[in-house]
Structures are given as C-alpha cells and as structure tokens.
Tab-separated table of C-alpha atoms in Angstrom:
chain	number	residue	atom	x	y	z
E	1	MET	CA	37.251	-15.030	28.315
E	2	ARG	CA	37.057	-17.837	30.861
E	3	ARG	CA	33.780	-18.220	32.708
E	4	THR	CA	33.943	-18.135	36.464
E	5	ALA	CA	31.972	-19.741	39.238
E	6	PRO	CA	29.511	-17.313	40.829
E	7	LEU	CA	30.667	-15.616	43.986
E	8	GLY	CA	28.117	-17.432	46.139
E	9	LEU	CA	29.369	-20.832	44.986
E	10	ALA	CA	33.018	-19.979	45.519
E	11	ALA	CA	32.365	-18.522	48.961
E	12	LEU	CA	30.421	-21.548	50.090
E	13	LEU	CA	33.069	-23.837	48.609
E	14	ALA	CA	35.735	-22.072	50.620
E	15	LEU	CA	33.711	-22.686	53.766
E	16	ALA	CA	33.296	-26.332	52.790
E	17	LEU	CA	37.022	-26.784	52.321
E	18	VAL	CA	37.678	-25.358	55.762
E	19	ALA	CA	34.830	-26.946	57.702
E	20	GLY	CA	34.376	-30.128	55.670
E	21	GLY	CA	30.690	-29.390	55.153
E	22	ALA	CA	28.521	-29.275	52.075
E	23	ALA	CA	28.986	-26.460	49.624
E	24	ALA	CA	26.593	-24.607	47.387
E	25	CYS	CA	23.538	-26.206	45.873
E	26	SER	CA	24.289	-27.957	42.572
E	27	GLY	CA	22.794	-26.485	39.454
E	28	ASP	CA	23.524	-22.806	40.146
E	29	SER	CA	22.241	-20.774	37.200
E	30	SER	CA	23.009	-17.216	38.300
E	31	ALA	CA	25.841	-16.706	35.786
E	32	GLU	CA	24.902	-14.515	32.826
E	33	GLN	CA	24.357	-16.792	29.843
E	34	ASP	CA	25.960	-16.557	26.406
E	35	ALA	CA	25.144	-19.349	23.925
E	36	ASN	CA	28.289	-18.474	21.948
E	37	ALA	CA	30.692	-18.523	24.895
E	38	PRO	CA	33.562	-21.023	24.398
E	39	LEU	CA	33.587	-24.140	26.536
E	40	GLN	CA	36.621	-24.946	28.634
E	41	ILE	CA	36.952	-28.739	28.879
E	42	TRP	CA	39.220	-30.494	31.369
E	43	ILE	CA	40.067	-34.152	30.949
E	44	ARG	CA	42.153	-36.343	33.261
E	45	LYS	CA	44.756	-37.510	30.763
E	46	PRO	CA	48.520	-36.976	30.462
E	47	PRO	CA	49.388	-33.823	28.502
E	48	GLY	CA	50.898	-34.632	25.122
E	49	SER	CA	49.421	-38.137	25.073
E	50	ASN	CA	47.447	-39.666	22.243
E	51	SER	CA	44.411	-39.624	24.505
E	52	GLU	CA	44.734	-35.842	24.703
E	53	LYS	CA	44.777	-35.751	20.892
E	54	THR	CA	41.580	-37.810	20.836
E	55	ALA	CA	39.938	-35.410	23.288
E	56	ARG	CA	40.932	-32.475	21.094
E	57	ASP	CA	39.527	-34.276	18.057
E	58	LEU	CA	36.271	-34.853	19.910
E	59	ALA	CA	36.079	-31.164	20.833
E	60	ALA	CA	36.841	-30.077	17.262
E	61	LYS	CA	34.145	-32.346	15.816
E	62	PHE	CA	31.717	-31.037	18.434
E	63	THR	CA	32.476	-27.435	17.435
E	64	ALA	CA	32.017	-28.281	13.764
E	65	ALA	CA	28.640	-29.840	14.495
E	66	SER	CA	27.330	-27.292	16.995
E	67	GLY	CA	29.165	-24.061	16.283
E	68	VAL	CA	30.148	-23.810	19.950
E	69	PRO	CA	33.912	-23.188	20.420
E	70	ALA	CA	35.629	-25.630	22.786
E	71	GLN	CA	39.138	-25.841	24.220
E	72	VAL	CA	40.613	-28.936	25.857
E	73	THR	CA	43.039	-28.916	28.778
E	74	ALA	CA	44.650	-32.262	29.648
E	75	LEU	CA	45.770	-32.684	33.265
E	76	PHE	CA	46.864	-35.839	35.055
E	77	GLU	CA	48.928	-35.379	38.187
E	78	ASP	CA	46.927	-34.002	41.128
E	79	PHE	CA	43.887	-33.448	38.915
E	80	GLU	CA	41.443	-33.133	41.807
E	81	THR	CA	43.705	-30.688	43.653
E	82	LYS	CA	43.926	-28.459	40.575
E	83	LEU	CA	40.163	-28.556	40.209
E	84	GLN	CA	39.775	-27.430	43.818
E	85	GLN	CA	42.212	-24.615	43.175
E	86	ALA	CA	40.225	-23.543	40.115
E	87	ALA	CA	37.035	-23.489	42.176
E	88	ALA	CA	38.670	-21.444	44.940
E	89	GLN	CA	39.865	-18.993	42.274
E	90	LYS	CA	36.340	-18.785	40.816
E	91	ASP	CA	37.687	-20.164	37.536
E	92	LEU	CA	35.962	-23.520	37.048
E	93	PRO	CA	36.013	-25.122	33.604
E	94	ASP	CA	32.644	-25.677	31.920
E	95	ILE	CA	33.091	-29.406	31.374
E	96	VAL	CA	35.103	-31.972	33.289
E	97	ILE	CA	35.578	-35.525	32.009
E	98	ASN	CA	36.712	-37.518	35.013
E	99	ASP	CA	36.210	-40.694	37.014
E	100	THR	CA	32.748	-41.830	38.019
E	101	ALA	CA	34.116	-42.232	41.557
E	102	GLN	CA	34.453	-38.442	41.854
E	103	LEU	CA	30.717	-37.838	41.476
E	104	GLY	CA	29.887	-37.867	45.169
E	105	SER	CA	32.638	-35.442	46.085
E	106	LEU	CA	31.690	-33.029	43.290
E	107	VAL	CA	28.032	-33.112	44.272
E	108	LYS	CA	28.866	-32.623	47.952
E	109	GLN	CA	30.817	-29.478	47.131
E	110	GLY	CA	28.188	-28.106	44.770
E	111	LEU	CA	30.578	-28.033	41.820
E	112	VAL	CA	28.298	-29.754	39.284
E	113	ARG	CA	24.858	-29.163	37.820
E	114	ASP	CA	22.255	-31.888	37.846
E	115	VAL	CA	21.325	-33.431	34.498
E	116	ASP	CA	17.792	-34.069	33.284
E	117	ARG	CA	18.185	-37.579	31.901
E	118	ALA	CA	14.902	-37.419	29.986
E	119	ALA	CA	15.807	-34.086	28.365
E	120	LEU	CA	19.257	-35.199	27.163
E	121	ALA	CA	19.004	-35.957	23.433
E	122	GLY	CA	19.941	-39.610	22.922
E	123	GLY	CA	19.845	-40.286	26.652
E	124	ALA	CA	17.502	-43.238	26.160
E	125	ASP	CA	20.206	-44.946	24.073
E	126	LEU	CA	22.698	-44.972	26.936
E	127	SER	CA	23.130	-48.119	29.015
E	128	PRO	CA	21.034	-48.104	32.225
E	129	VAL	CA	24.054	-49.503	34.098
E	130	ALA	CA	26.167	-46.600	32.851
E	131	TRP	CA	23.481	-44.146	33.950
E	132	ASP	CA	23.700	-45.642	37.440
E	133	ALA	CA	27.283	-44.379	37.655
E	134	ALA	CA	25.994	-40.841	37.045
E	135	LYS	CA	23.360	-41.017	39.783
E	136	GLY	CA	23.818	-39.383	43.158
E	137	ALA	CA	22.730	-40.826	46.481
E	138	ASP	CA	19.576	-38.678	46.268
E	139	GLY	CA	18.493	-40.363	43.037
E	140	LYS	CA	19.239	-37.371	40.816
E	141	TYR	CA	21.720	-37.465	37.924
E	142	TYR	CA	24.746	-35.192	38.120
E	143	ALA	CA	26.566	-36.116	34.920
E	144	ALA	CA	26.184	-37.861	31.598
E	145	PRO	CA	27.924	-41.260	31.368
E	146	PHE	CA	30.753	-41.233	28.846
E	147	SER	CA	32.852	-44.391	29.200
E	148	VAL	CA	32.770	-47.590	31.264
E	149	GLN	CA	35.283	-50.323	31.915
E	150	SER	CA	35.959	-53.510	33.798
E	151	PHE	CA	39.267	-55.118	34.755
E	152	ALA	CA	41.093	-58.338	33.928
E	153	LEU	CA	44.367	-60.148	34.529
E	154	PHE	CA	47.297	-59.377	32.239
E	155	ILE	CA	49.546	-62.446	32.380
E	156	ARG	CA	52.968	-62.949	30.826
E	157	LYS	CA	52.042	-65.730	28.409
E	158	ASP	CA	55.651	-66.441	27.489
E	159	TRP	CA	56.535	-66.898	31.172
E	160	ARG	CA	53.508	-69.117	31.763
E	161	MET	CA	54.335	-71.379	28.855
E	162	LYS	CA	57.973	-71.652	29.939
E	163	THR	CA	56.932	-72.772	33.434
E	164	GLY	CA	54.494	-75.303	31.977
E	165	ALA	CA	51.485	-73.805	33.776
E	166	ARG	CA	48.029	-73.641	32.277
E	167	THR	CA	45.873	-70.537	32.168
E	168	PRO	CA	44.714	-70.096	35.799
E	169	ALA	CA	41.081	-70.979	36.407
E	170	SER	CA	41.056	-70.532	40.198
E	171	TRP	CA	42.710	-68.434	42.871
E	172	ALA	CA	44.809	-71.432	43.894
E	173	GLU	CA	46.146	-71.725	40.364
E	174	LEU	CA	46.846	-67.998	40.322
E	175	ASP	CA	48.891	-68.394	43.499
E	176	GLU	CA	50.798	-71.313	42.027
E	177	LEU	CA	51.525	-69.346	38.854
E	178	ALA	CA	52.757	-66.377	40.919
E	179	ARG	CA	55.134	-68.645	42.834
E	180	LYS	CA	56.502	-70.105	39.605
E	181	PHE	CA	57.055	-66.629	38.210
E	182	THR	CA	58.910	-65.686	41.414
E	183	THR	CA	61.138	-68.743	41.790
E	184	GLY	CA	61.273	-70.357	38.340
E	185	ASP	CA	63.407	-67.825	36.439
E	186	PRO	CA	60.741	-67.400	33.723
E	187	ASP	CA	62.790	-64.826	31.808
E	188	GLY	CA	65.748	-67.222	31.653
E	189	ASN	CA	68.438	-64.740	32.682
E	190	GLY	CA	69.684	-66.854	35.573
E	191	ALA	CA	68.909	-64.186	38.184
E	192	ALA	CA	66.232	-64.150	40.872
E	193	ASP	CA	64.752	-60.872	39.641
E	194	THR	CA	61.178	-61.726	38.647
E	195	TYR	CA	57.974	-61.806	40.701
E	196	GLY	CA	54.410	-62.925	40.296
E	197	TRP	CA	52.120	-60.063	41.216
E	198	VAL	CA	52.264	-56.401	40.256
E	199	VAL	CA	50.155	-54.526	42.816
E	200	PRO	CA	49.622	-50.746	43.057
E	201	ALA	CA	49.132	-50.743	46.843
E	202	SER	CA	49.852	-47.075	47.563
E	203	THR	CA	47.494	-45.074	49.743
E	204	LYS	CA	47.493	-42.200	47.234
E	205	ARG	CA	44.059	-41.772	45.643
E	206	GLY	CA	43.022	-44.905	47.502
E	207	TYR	CA	44.903	-47.224	45.155
E	208	ALA	CA	45.239	-50.110	47.645
E	209	SER	CA	41.477	-50.423	48.137
E	210	TRP	CA	40.778	-49.728	44.464
E	211	TYR	CA	42.968	-52.712	43.542
E	212	ALA	CA	41.531	-54.980	46.251
E	213	THR	CA	37.870	-54.318	45.430
E	214	SER	CA	37.392	-57.028	42.781
E	215	PHE	CA	39.106	-59.630	44.970
E	216	LEU	CA	36.979	-58.626	47.962
E	217	TRP	CA	33.753	-59.037	45.996
E	218	SER	CA	34.881	-62.266	44.337
E	219	ALA	CA	35.456	-63.776	47.780
E	220	GLY	CA	31.920	-62.896	48.849
E	221	GLY	CA	33.056	-59.925	50.917
E	222	ASP	CA	32.053	-56.292	50.631
E	223	PHE	CA	32.696	-52.818	51.932
E	224	LEU	CA	29.080	-52.056	52.791
E	225	THR	CA	25.792	-53.908	52.774
E	226	GLY	CA	22.269	-52.563	52.440
E	227	SER	CA	20.608	-50.206	50.003
E	228	PRO	CA	21.042	-46.499	49.178
E	229	GLY	CA	20.292	-44.465	52.273
E	230	LYS	CA	20.537	-47.466	54.597
E	231	PHE	CA	24.030	-48.958	54.623
E	232	THR	CA	25.957	-50.839	57.306
E	233	PRO	CA	29.631	-51.926	57.237
E	234	ALA	CA	30.484	-55.325	55.772
E	235	VAL	CA	34.234	-54.871	55.556
E	236	ASP	CA	34.684	-56.751	58.841
E	237	SER	CA	32.851	-59.881	57.646
E	238	ALA	CA	34.554	-63.292	57.525
E	239	GLN	CA	34.435	-63.230	53.721
E	240	SER	CA	36.071	-59.800	53.592
E	241	ALA	CA	38.822	-60.950	55.953
E	242	GLN	CA	39.385	-64.040	53.798
E	243	ALA	CA	39.921	-61.882	50.721
E	244	VAL	CA	42.294	-59.519	52.540
E	245	ASN	CA	44.281	-62.432	53.938
E	246	TYR	CA	44.549	-63.886	50.438
E	247	LEU	CA	46.175	-60.664	49.261
E	248	LYS	CA	48.243	-60.335	52.442
E	249	ALA	CA	49.751	-63.779	51.866
E	250	GLN	CA	51.133	-62.626	48.543
E	251	PHE	CA	53.048	-59.882	50.337
E	252	CYS	CA	53.978	-61.670	53.538
E	253	THR	CA	53.981	-65.457	53.147
E	254	ASP	CA	54.559	-66.237	49.487
E	255	LYS	CA	56.471	-62.988	48.846
E	256	THR	CA	55.352	-63.035	45.225
E	257	VAL	CA	54.678	-59.289	44.916
E	258	VAL	CA	57.154	-56.964	43.201
E	259	PRO	CA	59.261	-54.986	45.714
E	260	GLY	CA	58.044	-51.495	46.542
E	261	ALA	CA	54.394	-52.313	45.876
E	262	VAL	CA	53.189	-50.658	49.103
E	263	THR	CA	54.262	-47.262	47.738
E	264	MET	CA	53.440	-48.039	44.125
E	265	GLU	CA	50.859	-46.092	42.120
E	266	THR	CA	49.548	-47.257	38.766
E	267	VAL	CA	52.218	-45.377	36.816
E	268	GLN	CA	54.954	-47.388	38.538
E	269	ALA	CA	52.888	-50.582	38.322
E	270	HIS	CA	52.589	-50.243	34.535
E	271	GLN	CA	56.362	-49.945	34.343
E	272	ALA	CA	56.918	-52.962	36.589
E	273	PHE	CA	54.842	-55.158	34.289
E	274	GLU	CA	56.228	-53.976	30.972
E	275	SER	CA	59.848	-54.050	32.189
E	276	GLY	CA	59.633	-57.699	33.224
E	277	LYS	CA	59.649	-57.360	36.997
E	278	GLY	CA	56.236	-58.951	37.499
E	279	GLY	CA	54.119	-61.293	35.417
E	280	ILE	CA	50.520	-60.909	36.699
E	281	TYR	CA	48.824	-57.529	36.670
E	282	PHE	CA	45.137	-56.876	37.315
E	283	THR	CA	44.377	-53.754	35.314
E	284	GLY	CA	42.182	-52.145	32.676
E	285	PRO	CA	41.892	-52.354	28.876
E	286	TYR	CA	43.531	-48.970	28.393
E	287	ASN	CA	46.924	-50.623	28.933
E	288	MET	CA	46.718	-53.031	26.005
E	289	ALA	CA	47.942	-50.607	23.364
E	290	ARG	CA	50.768	-49.491	25.646
E	291	PHE	CA	51.936	-53.018	26.459
E	292	ASP	CA	51.628	-54.095	22.829
E	293	LYS	CA	54.260	-51.469	22.022
E	294	SER	CA	56.522	-51.751	25.037
E	295	LEU	CA	56.321	-55.493	25.638
E	296	GLY	CA	54.871	-57.084	22.536
E	297	ARG	CA	51.366	-58.397	22.012
E	298	ASP	CA	52.563	-61.992	21.798
E	299	LYS	CA	54.214	-61.799	25.228
E	300	TYR	CA	51.059	-61.515	27.352
E	301	GLU	CA	47.419	-62.586	27.487
E	302	VAL	CA	44.239	-61.074	28.930
E	303	VAL	CA	42.241	-63.342	31.239
E	304	ALA	CA	39.138	-62.731	33.364
E	305	LEU	CA	39.692	-62.942	37.128
E	306	PRO	CA	38.493	-66.410	38.234
E	307	ALA	CA	35.791	-66.769	40.851
E	308	GLY	CA	37.082	-66.607	44.403
E	309	PRO	CA	35.938	-68.446	47.539
E	310	GLY	CA	32.595	-66.664	47.155
E	311	ALA	CA	32.103	-68.734	43.983
E	312	LYS	CA	31.286	-65.608	42.004
E	313	ALA	CA	33.645	-63.678	39.785
E	314	SER	CA	33.254	-59.923	40.214
E	315	SER	CA	35.001	-56.936	38.734
E	316	LEU	CA	35.044	-53.346	39.805
E	317	ALA	CA	33.194	-51.335	37.183
E	318	GLU	CA	34.414	-47.823	36.621
E	319	GLY	CA	34.398	-45.218	33.946
E	320	GLU	CA	34.286	-41.547	33.197
E	321	ASN	CA	31.402	-39.103	33.239
E	322	VAL	CA	30.869	-35.803	31.479
E	323	TYR	CA	30.330	-33.389	34.371
E	324	LEU	CA	28.537	-30.111	33.659
E	325	MET	CA	30.238	-27.740	36.063
E	326	ALA	CA	28.298	-25.143	38.035
E	327	GLY	CA	28.622	-21.469	37.181
E	328	SER	CA	29.061	-21.893	33.421
E	329	ALA	CA	28.140	-18.967	31.185
E	330	ASN	CA	27.024	-21.410	28.490
E	331	GLN	CA	24.792	-24.047	30.024
E	332	ASP	CA	23.142	-24.736	26.685
E	333	GLY	CA	26.592	-25.443	25.245
E	334	GLN	CA	27.359	-27.766	28.164
E	335	LYS	CA	24.253	-29.809	27.391
E	336	LYS	CA	25.077	-29.909	23.681
E	337	PHE	CA	28.578	-31.199	24.425
E	338	ALA	CA	27.220	-33.929	26.701
E	339	GLU	CA	24.796	-34.967	23.940
E	340	PHE	CA	27.529	-35.054	21.304
E	341	ALA	CA	30.031	-36.908	23.513
E	342	THR	CA	27.500	-39.648	24.243
E	343	SER	CA	26.183	-39.909	20.680
E	344	PRO	CA	27.323	-42.750	18.381
E	345	GLU	CA	29.628	-40.283	16.598
E	346	GLY	CA	31.126	-38.942	19.802
E	347	GLN	CA	31.571	-42.391	21.291
E	348	THR	CA	33.237	-43.686	18.132
E	349	ILE	CA	35.661	-40.759	18.086
E	350	GLY	CA	36.457	-41.340	21.755
E	351	MET	CA	37.079	-45.059	21.252
E	352	ALA	CA	39.923	-44.221	18.831
E	353	GLY	CA	39.850	-47.639	17.183
E	354	ASP	CA	42.587	-49.984	18.386
E	355	THR	CA	45.046	-47.188	19.199
E	356	ASP	CA	46.327	-46.068	22.587
E	357	GLY	CA	44.441	-42.800	22.203
E	358	THR	CA	41.193	-44.165	23.612
E	359	ILE	CA	39.181	-41.983	25.982
E	360	VAL	CA	36.100	-44.195	25.645
E	361	ARG	CA	37.007	-47.706	26.768
E	362	LEU	CA	33.681	-49.506	26.526
E	363	PRO	CA	30.944	-47.419	24.897
E	364	VAL	CA	27.939	-46.332	26.950
E	365	ASN	CA	25.747	-45.859	23.868
E	366	THR	CA	23.967	-49.126	23.093
E	367	LYS	CA	23.830	-48.257	19.395
E	368	VAL	CA	27.632	-48.557	19.173
E	369	GLN	CA	28.809	-52.111	18.526
E	370	LEU	CA	32.261	-52.703	19.953
E	371	GLY	CA	33.316	-55.087	17.195
E	372	THR	CA	32.565	-52.600	14.430
E	373	VAL	CA	34.956	-50.021	15.893
E	374	ARG	CA	37.707	-52.267	17.206
E	375	GLN	CA	39.184	-55.313	15.553
E	376	ASP	CA	41.136	-56.354	18.650
E	377	THR	CA	39.029	-59.185	20.099
E	378	ARG	CA	40.643	-58.818	23.530
E	379	TRP	CA	38.258	-55.931	24.138
E	380	GLN	CA	35.464	-58.499	24.121
E	381	THR	CA	36.898	-59.992	27.321
E	382	PHE	CA	36.444	-56.696	29.123
E	383	GLU	CA	32.978	-56.178	27.679
E	384	THR	CA	31.919	-59.657	28.807
E	385	VAL	CA	33.343	-59.105	32.277
E	386	PHE	CA	31.537	-55.768	32.544
E	387	GLN	CA	28.220	-57.225	31.435
E	388	GLN	CA	28.408	-60.382	33.543
E	389	ALA	CA	30.413	-59.398	36.593
E	390	GLY	CA	30.797	-55.626	36.683
E	391	ARG	CA	29.823	-53.727	39.839
E	392	PHE	CA	30.088	-50.069	40.724
E	393	THR	CA	30.968	-48.969	44.249
E	394	PRO	CA	28.063	-48.297	46.663
E	395	ALA	CA	25.921	-45.231	46.029
E	396	VAL	CA	26.802	-43.190	49.097
E	397	PRO	CA	26.925	-39.390	48.932
E	398	ASP	CA	30.738	-39.433	48.881
E	399	TRP	CA	32.683	-42.655	48.337
E	400	THR	CA	36.103	-40.985	48.624
E	401	PRO	CA	36.498	-41.216	52.439
E	402	PHE	CA	35.460	-44.874	52.389
E	403	ARG	CA	37.957	-45.709	49.657
E	404	GLN	CA	40.751	-43.762	51.330
E	405	SER	CA	40.282	-45.206	54.809
E	406	ALA	CA	40.188	-48.711	53.313
E	407	ALA	CA	43.389	-47.981	51.388
E	408	ASP	CA	45.110	-46.809	54.567
E	409	THR	CA	44.058	-49.971	56.398
E	410	LEU	CA	44.955	-52.377	53.598
E	411	ASN	CA	48.295	-50.698	53.010
E	412	THR	CA	49.144	-51.177	56.692
E	413	ILE	CA	48.151	-54.851	56.551
E	414	PHE	CA	50.275	-55.476	53.455
E	415	ALA	CA	53.265	-53.478	54.677
E	416	ASN	CA	53.316	-54.758	58.270
E	417	CYS	CA	52.892	-58.515	58.192
E	418	SER	CA	52.332	-58.779	61.941
E	419	THR	CA	49.126	-56.749	61.654
E	420	ASP	CA	46.036	-58.588	62.915
E	421	THR	CA	43.784	-58.539	59.848
E	422	LYS	CA	40.502	-59.024	61.708
E	423	ALA	CA	41.316	-56.359	64.292
E	424	ALA	CA	42.302	-53.907	61.555
E	425	LEU	CA	39.078	-54.576	59.621
E	426	ASP	CA	37.007	-54.246	62.800
E	427	LYS	CA	38.542	-50.820	63.350
E	428	LEU	CA	37.860	-49.921	59.714
E	429	ALA	CA	34.225	-50.958	60.185
E	430	GLN	CA	33.986	-48.513	63.091
E	431	THR	CA	35.360	-45.779	60.829
E	432	TYR	CA	32.766	-46.736	58.217
E	433	THR	CA	29.971	-46.523	60.780
E	434	GLU	CA	31.081	-43.024	61.724
E	435	GLU	CA	31.264	-41.970	58.076
E	436	LEU	CA	27.854	-43.452	57.263
E	437	THR	CA	26.407	-41.520	60.187
E	438	LYS	CA	28.140	-38.346	59.046
E	439	GLN	CA	26.759	-38.758	55.531
E	440	GLU	CA	23.316	-39.607	56.977
E	441	VAL	CA	23.019	-42.944	55.159
E	442	LYS	CA	23.462	-45.381	58.041
E	443	GLY	CA	20.962	-48.244	58.133
C-alpha cells in the first residue's frame, strides 16, 4: 500500500496553498512505522528515458543491498504541480529526487524531513559544497546531496571553423561568433536560416533568469547581496544592468538569437541546437550524449563561459537532492536509500558511464573519481568549472519567487526592445525587497 501524509500535514498544506503561508513543521513522525514498507520514489525524468532506467537500476540495487522494496515513478512535465496534488491527496511519495532549487519551497510547505548530516552513513565523504545545496536558510539540512553540475557553452565547431573564427575567449568574441553564425551561412545551404544564440527565455519555471544567472555573475552583477538572514537587492546594480543589456543586445540589436526564444523552454532549445537553427548554446553536461547521437560528436565543442566585464568567470551550480518526504511509514528505509544513493556504489550507478542515462552528473561523493567512471574527457570541463567557478543561488527560505519574478522581468526586456532596462531592474529590486521582508531575511 502507498503511505500517506498525516492528516495534520495535509490540512496545514491545504491552508498554505490557499493563504500562501508556511505549512506543517518538517520532520513529522506521527505516521505508524514499518521497516519493511516499500518506498515510493519519484524522480524528475522523462518516462521511458534511459535516465528512468538508471533510476530503476539504482532502486533495484538498493533493494538487493538493503532488503527494502522500492518503486520508481518518472515524471517530467509539471513535476512540482503533480507533487502538490499528491500532497493535497495525502499521498506523498517517500523519496523525491529533484532540483536543489526546490529545497526552499519544500521546506516552506513542510513536505520534507530534516536530515542529520552527522548521522548519515558516509555523509562525511560528500562534498561540503554539495552539502550547502541541501541546507535551508535556518542552517539545517533538509536533503542529502545526490548530483551537482555546472554549465558551459556548446558551440558548433564545424560552423566556427567554416567562418574562420577561433574559440571565443571573451564576451566580445562570443558576440562576433554569434554574428558570423547568423549572417555567414555556416551550414552552407545558401539560405539565411541560422542564428548564433539558442536561449530558453520562457517565463515557465523561471527559465529566463535561470539562463541569465551565469552571465549576471560573470559581469560582476548579482540578484542579492549580503549573507543568509540579511540580504538586500543587487539586481539593480550597474553591473547587473550591464549583463542584462549584453543579453538584450543579442535579441534586439544584433538579432543573433533563434526566433521564438522568448517562449522557448529547454526542450525546444535542445531541438533548436541539434537541428541546426542555432550554433551557441549555454547548457549542462546532460546534453552531450543526446547531441552526440542527434548531431554528431565531431560537430560541436564544449567550452567554458569566458569571464565577463566583472573579470571573473562564474557558472550557476545546480544539482539534485534526495528529499526524504514527510509522513513516510518507513523513515528508516528513507535514510537507508539516501545513504545508498550517495555511496560510491550508488553514485557510480547513477553516473551511468558515458551514456545518456545519467542521473548523477558530477558525483557528490569525494571517493568517486570522475575519470574512472567516464572516459569522455569533456566531463572534466564541467568538473573544472564547478570547482573553480560554480555558485549556488542565495540561501533564502524560498528562492522560487525571486527566480520567477526575475524571469518575468527579463522576458519582458528581451521581448520588448523599447523596455528601459534600468527602470525594469529598479522595479524588480522593489519586488525583491518586498519578498525579502516577507521571508524575514531582509538586511
């Protein structure tokens, strides 16, 4: 039978969804416990994908090692909405493997249990930076880190060589390469049907701000400044405006962005790159196996984003956590799964070699050496970027409203070229001030 969230949690969650307030206290332990109860595991991956197969393999190996039955459900579209529906129906899964960025929202709603880092077997072997992505604004841990990643530029190498351009080492050279890809007929078909940049600038799930983050930081800008509990807006700074105007020029002045980008999510962006519409795509390592098949490994190269005007290259660091959901009838089994998933064996299974079935991009366990699991040296680029330039988003109680309001603002700036960038960012800063006050972390 499926375990359900306790009535108190579900009732408080329903109030939270209506009133926008906090839900039940995390770590609810009122559910009757059964150490043999099967674990229901949700993972944010496309059903039928190789990554789902890897997740099922991980669960099967966990069951073989622990004796605890486990069943995997792969969901992709509207994952967070379906999780909310499950909570409202008092039918939460036991384990959720999902983005680190969702931690604040899950904690706010009381949907996850806190994790005792010191009591987690093997926890000392996990990267301290990865543990930071599992830490709430109150300093407690509400998940076990599972996978981390950074981002890099995917560039059509064949197009670059045809135009005679070198590998870009600055933002100015990136702009020049984008213009050549847009006007120089790099695919040689005689039609003006290629563009430089592929940009997922949709407002859905905050994609526009998610994409812009690394550029903002590399230009010396930021969303917020300060320390946990005492933040002030920085999105209206001169450096932030410079970064936004750099991106805006690609849409409005140079017109080097693929058409339809302002409504484009990552699914459509992947297709735009592999189909030959655009030649520069800032994305994650999970796309290499896909593009190797659809485009050809020899057709593109992976390059770190050069330093921007801020003279410091930065990359958004993200990943996935293992969330132990509240109300489980098998909390001991939850802990055992988290320990197995983060162990060298679990991490190696999740990495899935050089295939497109990876659910662990860069390992969080320091005992796992990337080069011993993967022969593809391009992964080293992402590991180096993560170690030298990776940054997670600010540790506020709930990052989601900040990301979404930034996405709405940036999308407007990119879509409506007459928009006054500074005025729009000033207004966004006011929204940030209100949200910081609401979350009681304003400096």
